[in-house]
Amino acid sequence: MFLLYVLLTASLCHGQFQTTAQSTTASPSLALATCNSTLCKWSSMSCSSNLDCECFSLTNTVNGTISGICAVADLSCTSMIRCNSDNITCSIAQTICVNSTRCQQPVCYPMALASIQICPPNRITTLIPTVTNATTSSNLPTLATTRPTSTTTTSRTMWSPNGITVAGIGNGSWGSAMNELNYPRNVAIDSHQNLIIADSGNGRIQKYFTSNGTIITLLSNVGVYHVFIDQYDNIYYDDYSSVQKLSSGGLIVTKTTVAGDNRTQGNKTNQLNQPQGLYIDRFGTVYVSDSQNHRVMKWYVNASEGIVVAGSNGDGSASNQLSYPHSIFVDEVNEVGAIYICDFMNARIQKWLPGAQLGITVAGGNGIGGGLNQLFYPVSIILDPITRIMYLADYGNNRIVKWLPNAKQGQIIAGGNGQSARANEFFRPQGIKFDSNWNLFVTDWANNRIQKFLFNVSSC
Ligand SMILES: *[C@@H]1O[C@H](CO)[C@@H](O)[C@H](O)[C@H]1NC(C)=O
Ligand SMILES: *[C@@H]1O[C@H](CO)[C@@H](O)[C@H](O)[C@H]1NC(C)=O
Ligand SMILES: *[C@@H]1O[C@H](CO)[C@@H](O)[C@H](O)[C@H]1NC(C)=O
Ligand SMILES: *[C@@H]1O[C@H](CO)[C@@H](O)[C@H](O)[C@H]1NC(C)=O
Ligand SMILES: *[C@@H]1O[C@H](CO)[C@@H](O)[C@H](O)[C@H]1NC(C)=O
Ligand SMILES: *[C@@H]1O[C@H](CO)[C@@H](O)[C@H](O)[C@H]1NC(C)=O
Ligand SMILES: *[C@@H]1O[C@H](CO)[C@@H](O)[C@H](O)[C@H]1NC(C)=O
Ligand SMILES: *[C@@H]1O[C@H](CO)[C@@H](O)[C@H](O)[C@H]1NC(C)=O
Ligand SMILES: *[C@@H]1O[C@H](CO)[C@@H](O)[C@H](O)[C@H]1NC(C)=O
Ligand SMILES: *[C@@H]1O[C@H](CO)[C@@H](O)[C@H](O)[C@H]1NC(C)=O
Ligand SMILES: *[C@@H]1O[C@H](CO)[C@@H](O)[C@H](O)[C@H]1NC(C)=O
């Protein structure tokens, strides 16, 4: 949809802006999420409704019954410290020793990532897809001519400081009723400004009609991380091992596998292992962030296998590597084909030009942290290809930042005020999107809500 911007005349912003110093807030202490270690991640009975969590068996059973913790699975082995030589104790505070087959040794797991708030107990027992009715449209969005520009230095006043809850209860609680969400991962906006939400914890894709507030379930009992809408309003989503395309013939939605294998995860060129980001270009080429394989793949329309376009050199931080890549964005206007990648564990944004063997760091890359020049697990990116401004969901810092091209640091545009469910806060923000008026939508994951921040046109 950004292609349309070239047809429009951008007006420059001349607002007055203030710099606001930000501090990060320590996570509150949370109850440990425990599990039966026979429950594994990809079975129909995974330990948590959060698809990012899996059960790690404890090396030493606690209290005679607790045999595992349910914890975020995506941690890089290189960032994990081995347990003490007894294979039971850890010398690092607030960690617990777990068996890790992936890391091939017992490792000290941070208990903060094994809380019942991060990994709530699972309530989904089956993963059998159910197709329900939906409507789609091929109308293209109309876009505001006024846009945020690169001439500004700070951006606090460009979006309202308080978000409005447009989906979910809003106070942090989750639920499975039609108007509730359960650890949503991502939001997409169609040409009618309707919201399509990956309600991941409930295993369903929800559609919120903007015109009348009606909410419908497009698909239920599915694994779903990300949603993406192309220029024809086709909906794409990624699950554990593939990318699916939903298209509507009359009222019945059909599902087609457009990348990966819908049955098995793997590292072959026709497979994916926990895709964590999607971009579909105007030709229908699917770009997918193949998180557990530390690579980004490109699948042409009807292709039976993908082509590696970034990474695939193992888990690491060298410039030819990625570590658990998440959201991606492809520039179709300026540097056509350049891919911007949230290099999650490396706390940086990498840009890979077409055919490149190496990535270039364009944001972050200064270690994990809360400084303005740092990111703490970047999870989502939107690029404005005209201005080359990047908008990033800085997951661990509970903030959304704007990063100008070649800037040494970012500017906070939303959040950064602590971690709870107040209107100016987030609790682990994930997917971000803009509507055609540059209003910002944030998937406030652990607050179980979608927040909308109004774009302040008078700041331009
Ligand atoms: C763990 O799950 C397995 C398989 O469902 C079951 O046989 C076993 O009894 C469970 N153990 C506990 C302690 O709940
Ligand atoms: C965990 O590791 C310990 C020590 O290596 C081993 O004795 C135990 O069997 C392992 N437990 C499981 C469930 O794999
Ligand atoms: C084990 O039991 C003790 C005493 O009941 C309790 O204080 C502790 O929290 C328990 N540990 C876990 C991990 O539940
Ligand atoms: C700890 O685990 C390692 C394998 O990771 C094994 O070689 C070693 O013998 C174990 N040590 C003890 C005390 O069990
Ligand atoms: C789908 O639409 C058809 C035709 O209007 C209707 O008969 C059917 O009940 C609908 N199914 C659901 C699940 O809403
Ligand atoms: C949020 O609101 C719902 C509905 O009013 C209520 O049931 C729930 O207890 C509230 N949760 C919190 C954390 O205040
Ligand atoms: C809400 O709007 C959508 C799209 O215009 C329409 O399909 C749907 O029937 C409407 N629902 C109600 C309850 O009016
Ligand atoms: C997997 O994809 C193939 C080809 O699109 C389709 O025939 C099959 O029904 C799908 N299976 C599942 C479990 O979705
Ligand atoms: C691919 O997966 C296989 C089986 O799990 C493993 O043996 C192999 O080392 C993997 N290859 C790469 C490049 O990671
Ligand atoms: C892809 O396959 C579909 C169904 O066979 C076909 O209609 C379409 O033309 C193909 N597209 C391309 C670009 O090959
Ligand atoms: C919108 O921007 C103008 C100009 O910078 C500023 O005076 C005003 O306070 C802003 N409004 C909001 C709601 O932030």
Coordinates of C-alpha atoms in Angstrom, one line a residue, residues 118-285:
I118 CA 4.1 -14.3 30.0
C119 CA 3.1 -18.0 29.5
P120 CA -0.5 -18.3 30.7
P121 CA -1.8 -21.9 31.0
N122 CA -3.1 -23.4 27.7
R123 CA -6.8 -23.6 27.1
I124 CA -6.7 -24.8 23.5
T125 CA -6.8 -28.5 23.1
T126 CA -7.1 -29.0 19.4
L127 CA -5.5 -27.4 16.4
I128 CA -8.1 -28.5 13.8
P129 CA -8.8 -25.6 11.4
T130 CA -12.5 -24.4 11.2
V131 CA -13.4 -22.2 8.3
T132 CA -16.1 -19.5 9.0
N133 CA -17.6 -16.8 6.8
A134 CA -15.9 -13.6 5.8
T135 CA -16.0 -10.9 3.3
T136 CA -13.1 -9.4 1.4
S137 CA -12.7 -6.5 -1.0
S138 CA -10.3 -5.4 -3.6
N139 CA -10.6 -1.7 -3.0
L140 CA -7.4 0.1 -2.5
P141 CA -6.9 2.4 0.6
T142 CA -6.8 6.1 0.3
L143 CA -3.9 7.7 2.1
A144 CA -3.4 10.9 3.9
T145 CA -1.2 13.4 2.1
T146 CA 0.2 14.6 5.4
R147 CA 2.9 12.3 6.7
P148 CA 5.5 12.3 9.4
T149 CA 8.7 13.5 7.9
S150 CA 12.4 13.1 8.5
T151 CA 13.0 16.8 9.2
T152 CA 11.9 16.5 12.8
T153 CA 14.2 15.6 15.6
T154 CA 11.7 14.3 18.2
S155 CA 8.2 13.0 17.9
R156 CA 6.5 12.8 21.2
T157 CA 3.7 15.1 20.2
M158 CA 3.1 13.6 16.7
W159 CA 0.9 10.9 18.2
S160 CA -1.5 11.2 21.2
P161 CA 0.3 10.1 24.3
N162 CA -2.6 8.0 25.4
G163 CA -3.8 5.0 23.4
I164 CA -7.5 4.1 22.9
T165 CA -8.3 0.5 23.2
V166 CA -9.9 -0.6 19.9
A167 CA -9.9 -4.4 20.6
G168 CA -9.7 -6.4 23.8
I169 CA -11.0 -5.4 27.3
G170 CA -8.3 -2.8 27.8
N171 CA -7.5 -3.3 31.5
G172 CA -4.9 -6.1 30.9
S173 CA -7.2 -9.0 31.3
W174 CA -7.5 -11.7 28.6
G175 CA -10.6 -13.7 27.6
S176 CA -12.1 -15.8 24.8
A177 CA -15.4 -14.0 24.3
M178 CA -16.0 -12.4 20.9
N179 CA -14.9 -9.0 22.1
E180 CA -11.9 -10.3 24.1
L181 CA -8.3 -11.2 23.1
N182 CA -5.8 -13.6 24.5
Y183 CA -2.2 -12.7 23.9
P184 CA -2.7 -11.2 20.4
R185 CA 0.5 -11.1 18.4
N186 CA -0.3 -8.9 15.4
V187 CA -2.8 -6.6 13.7
A188 CA -3.4 -5.8 10.0
I189 CA -5.6 -3.1 8.5
D190 CA -7.6 -3.7 5.3
S191 CA -8.6 -1.1 2.7
H192 CA -11.8 -0.4 4.6
Q193 CA -9.8 0.3 7.8
N194 CA -11.2 -2.9 9.3
L195 CA -8.8 -4.6 11.7
I196 CA -7.6 -8.2 11.3
I197 CA -6.2 -9.5 14.5
A198 CA -4.0 -12.5 15.2
D199 CA -5.7 -13.5 18.5
S200 CA -2.9 -16.0 19.0
G201 CA -3.8 -17.3 22.5
N202 CA -7.3 -18.0 21.4
G203 CA -6.0 -19.6 18.2
R204 CA -8.2 -17.5 16.0
I205 CA -8.2 -14.7 13.5
Q206 CA -10.7 -11.9 14.3
K207 CA -12.1 -9.2 12.1
Y208 CA -13.3 -5.9 13.6
F209 CA -15.5 -3.9 11.2
T210 CA -14.7 -0.2 11.7
S211 CA -18.0 1.0 10.2
N212 CA -20.3 -0.7 12.8
G213 CA -18.2 -2.3 15.4
T214 CA -19.2 -5.9 14.4
I215 CA -16.6 -8.5 15.3
I216 CA -16.4 -11.9 13.5
T217 CA -14.1 -14.9 13.7
L218 CA -12.6 -15.6 10.3
L219 CA -10.8 -18.7 11.3
S220 CA -10.6 -20.6 14.6
N221 CA -8.5 -23.4 16.1
V222 CA -5.4 -22.4 14.2
G223 CA -1.9 -21.5 15.2
V224 CA -1.4 -17.9 14.1
Y225 CA 1.4 -15.4 14.8
H226 CA 1.3 -12.7 12.1
V227 CA -1.3 -11.4 9.7
F228 CA -0.6 -9.4 6.6
I229 CA -3.0 -7.9 4.1
D230 CA -2.0 -7.4 0.4
Q231 CA -3.3 -4.7 -1.9
Y232 CA -6.2 -6.9 -2.9
D233 CA -7.2 -7.4 0.7
N234 CA -6.1 -11.0 0.7
I235 CA -5.1 -12.1 4.2
Y236 CA -1.9 -14.0 4.9
Y237 CA -0.9 -15.5 8.2
D238 CA 2.0 -17.6 9.5
D239 CA 1.6 -20.6 11.8
Y240 CA 4.2 -23.0 13.1
S241 CA 5.6 -24.2 9.8
S242 CA 3.9 -22.4 6.9
V243 CA 2.4 -19.3 5.5
Q244 CA -1.3 -19.5 4.6
K245 CA -3.3 -17.3 2.3
L246 CA -7.0 -16.8 2.9
S247 CA -9.1 -15.9 -0.1
S248 CA -12.8 -15.6 -0.3
G249 CA -15.0 -17.3 -2.9
G250 CA -18.5 -16.0 -2.0
L251 CA -18.8 -16.3 1.7
I252 CA -16.6 -19.4 2.2
V253 CA -13.0 -18.6 3.0
T254 CA -10.4 -21.0 1.5
K255 CA -6.9 -21.5 2.8
T256 CA -3.9 -22.2 0.6
T257 CA -0.3 -22.9 1.8
V258 CA 1.9 -20.4 0.0
A259 CA 5.2 -21.0 1.8
G260 CA 6.6 -23.8 3.9
D261 CA 5.0 -27.2 4.6
N262 CA 1.7 -27.2 6.5
R263 CA 2.6 -30.4 8.3
T264 CA 6.2 -30.4 9.4
Q265 CA 8.8 -27.8 10.6
G266 CA 12.3 -28.1 9.2
N267 CA 15.3 -26.4 7.7
K268 CA 15.0 -27.6 4.1
T269 CA 14.3 -25.0 1.4
N270 CA 10.7 -26.2 1.2
Q271 CA 10.2 -25.9 4.9
L272 CA 10.0 -23.3 7.7
N273 CA 10.5 -23.5 11.4
Q274 CA 8.4 -21.1 13.4
P275 CA 8.0 -18.2 11.0
Q276 CA 7.8 -14.9 12.8
G277 CA 7.3 -12.2 10.2
L278 CA 5.6 -11.7 6.9
Y279 CA 5.7 -9.3 4.0
I280 CA 3.9 -9.9 0.6
D281 CA 4.9 -7.6 -2.2
R282 CA 2.8 -6.3 -5.1
F283 CA 3.6 -9.4 -7.2
G284 CA 2.5 -11.7 -4.5
T285 CA 6.0 -12.8 -3.5

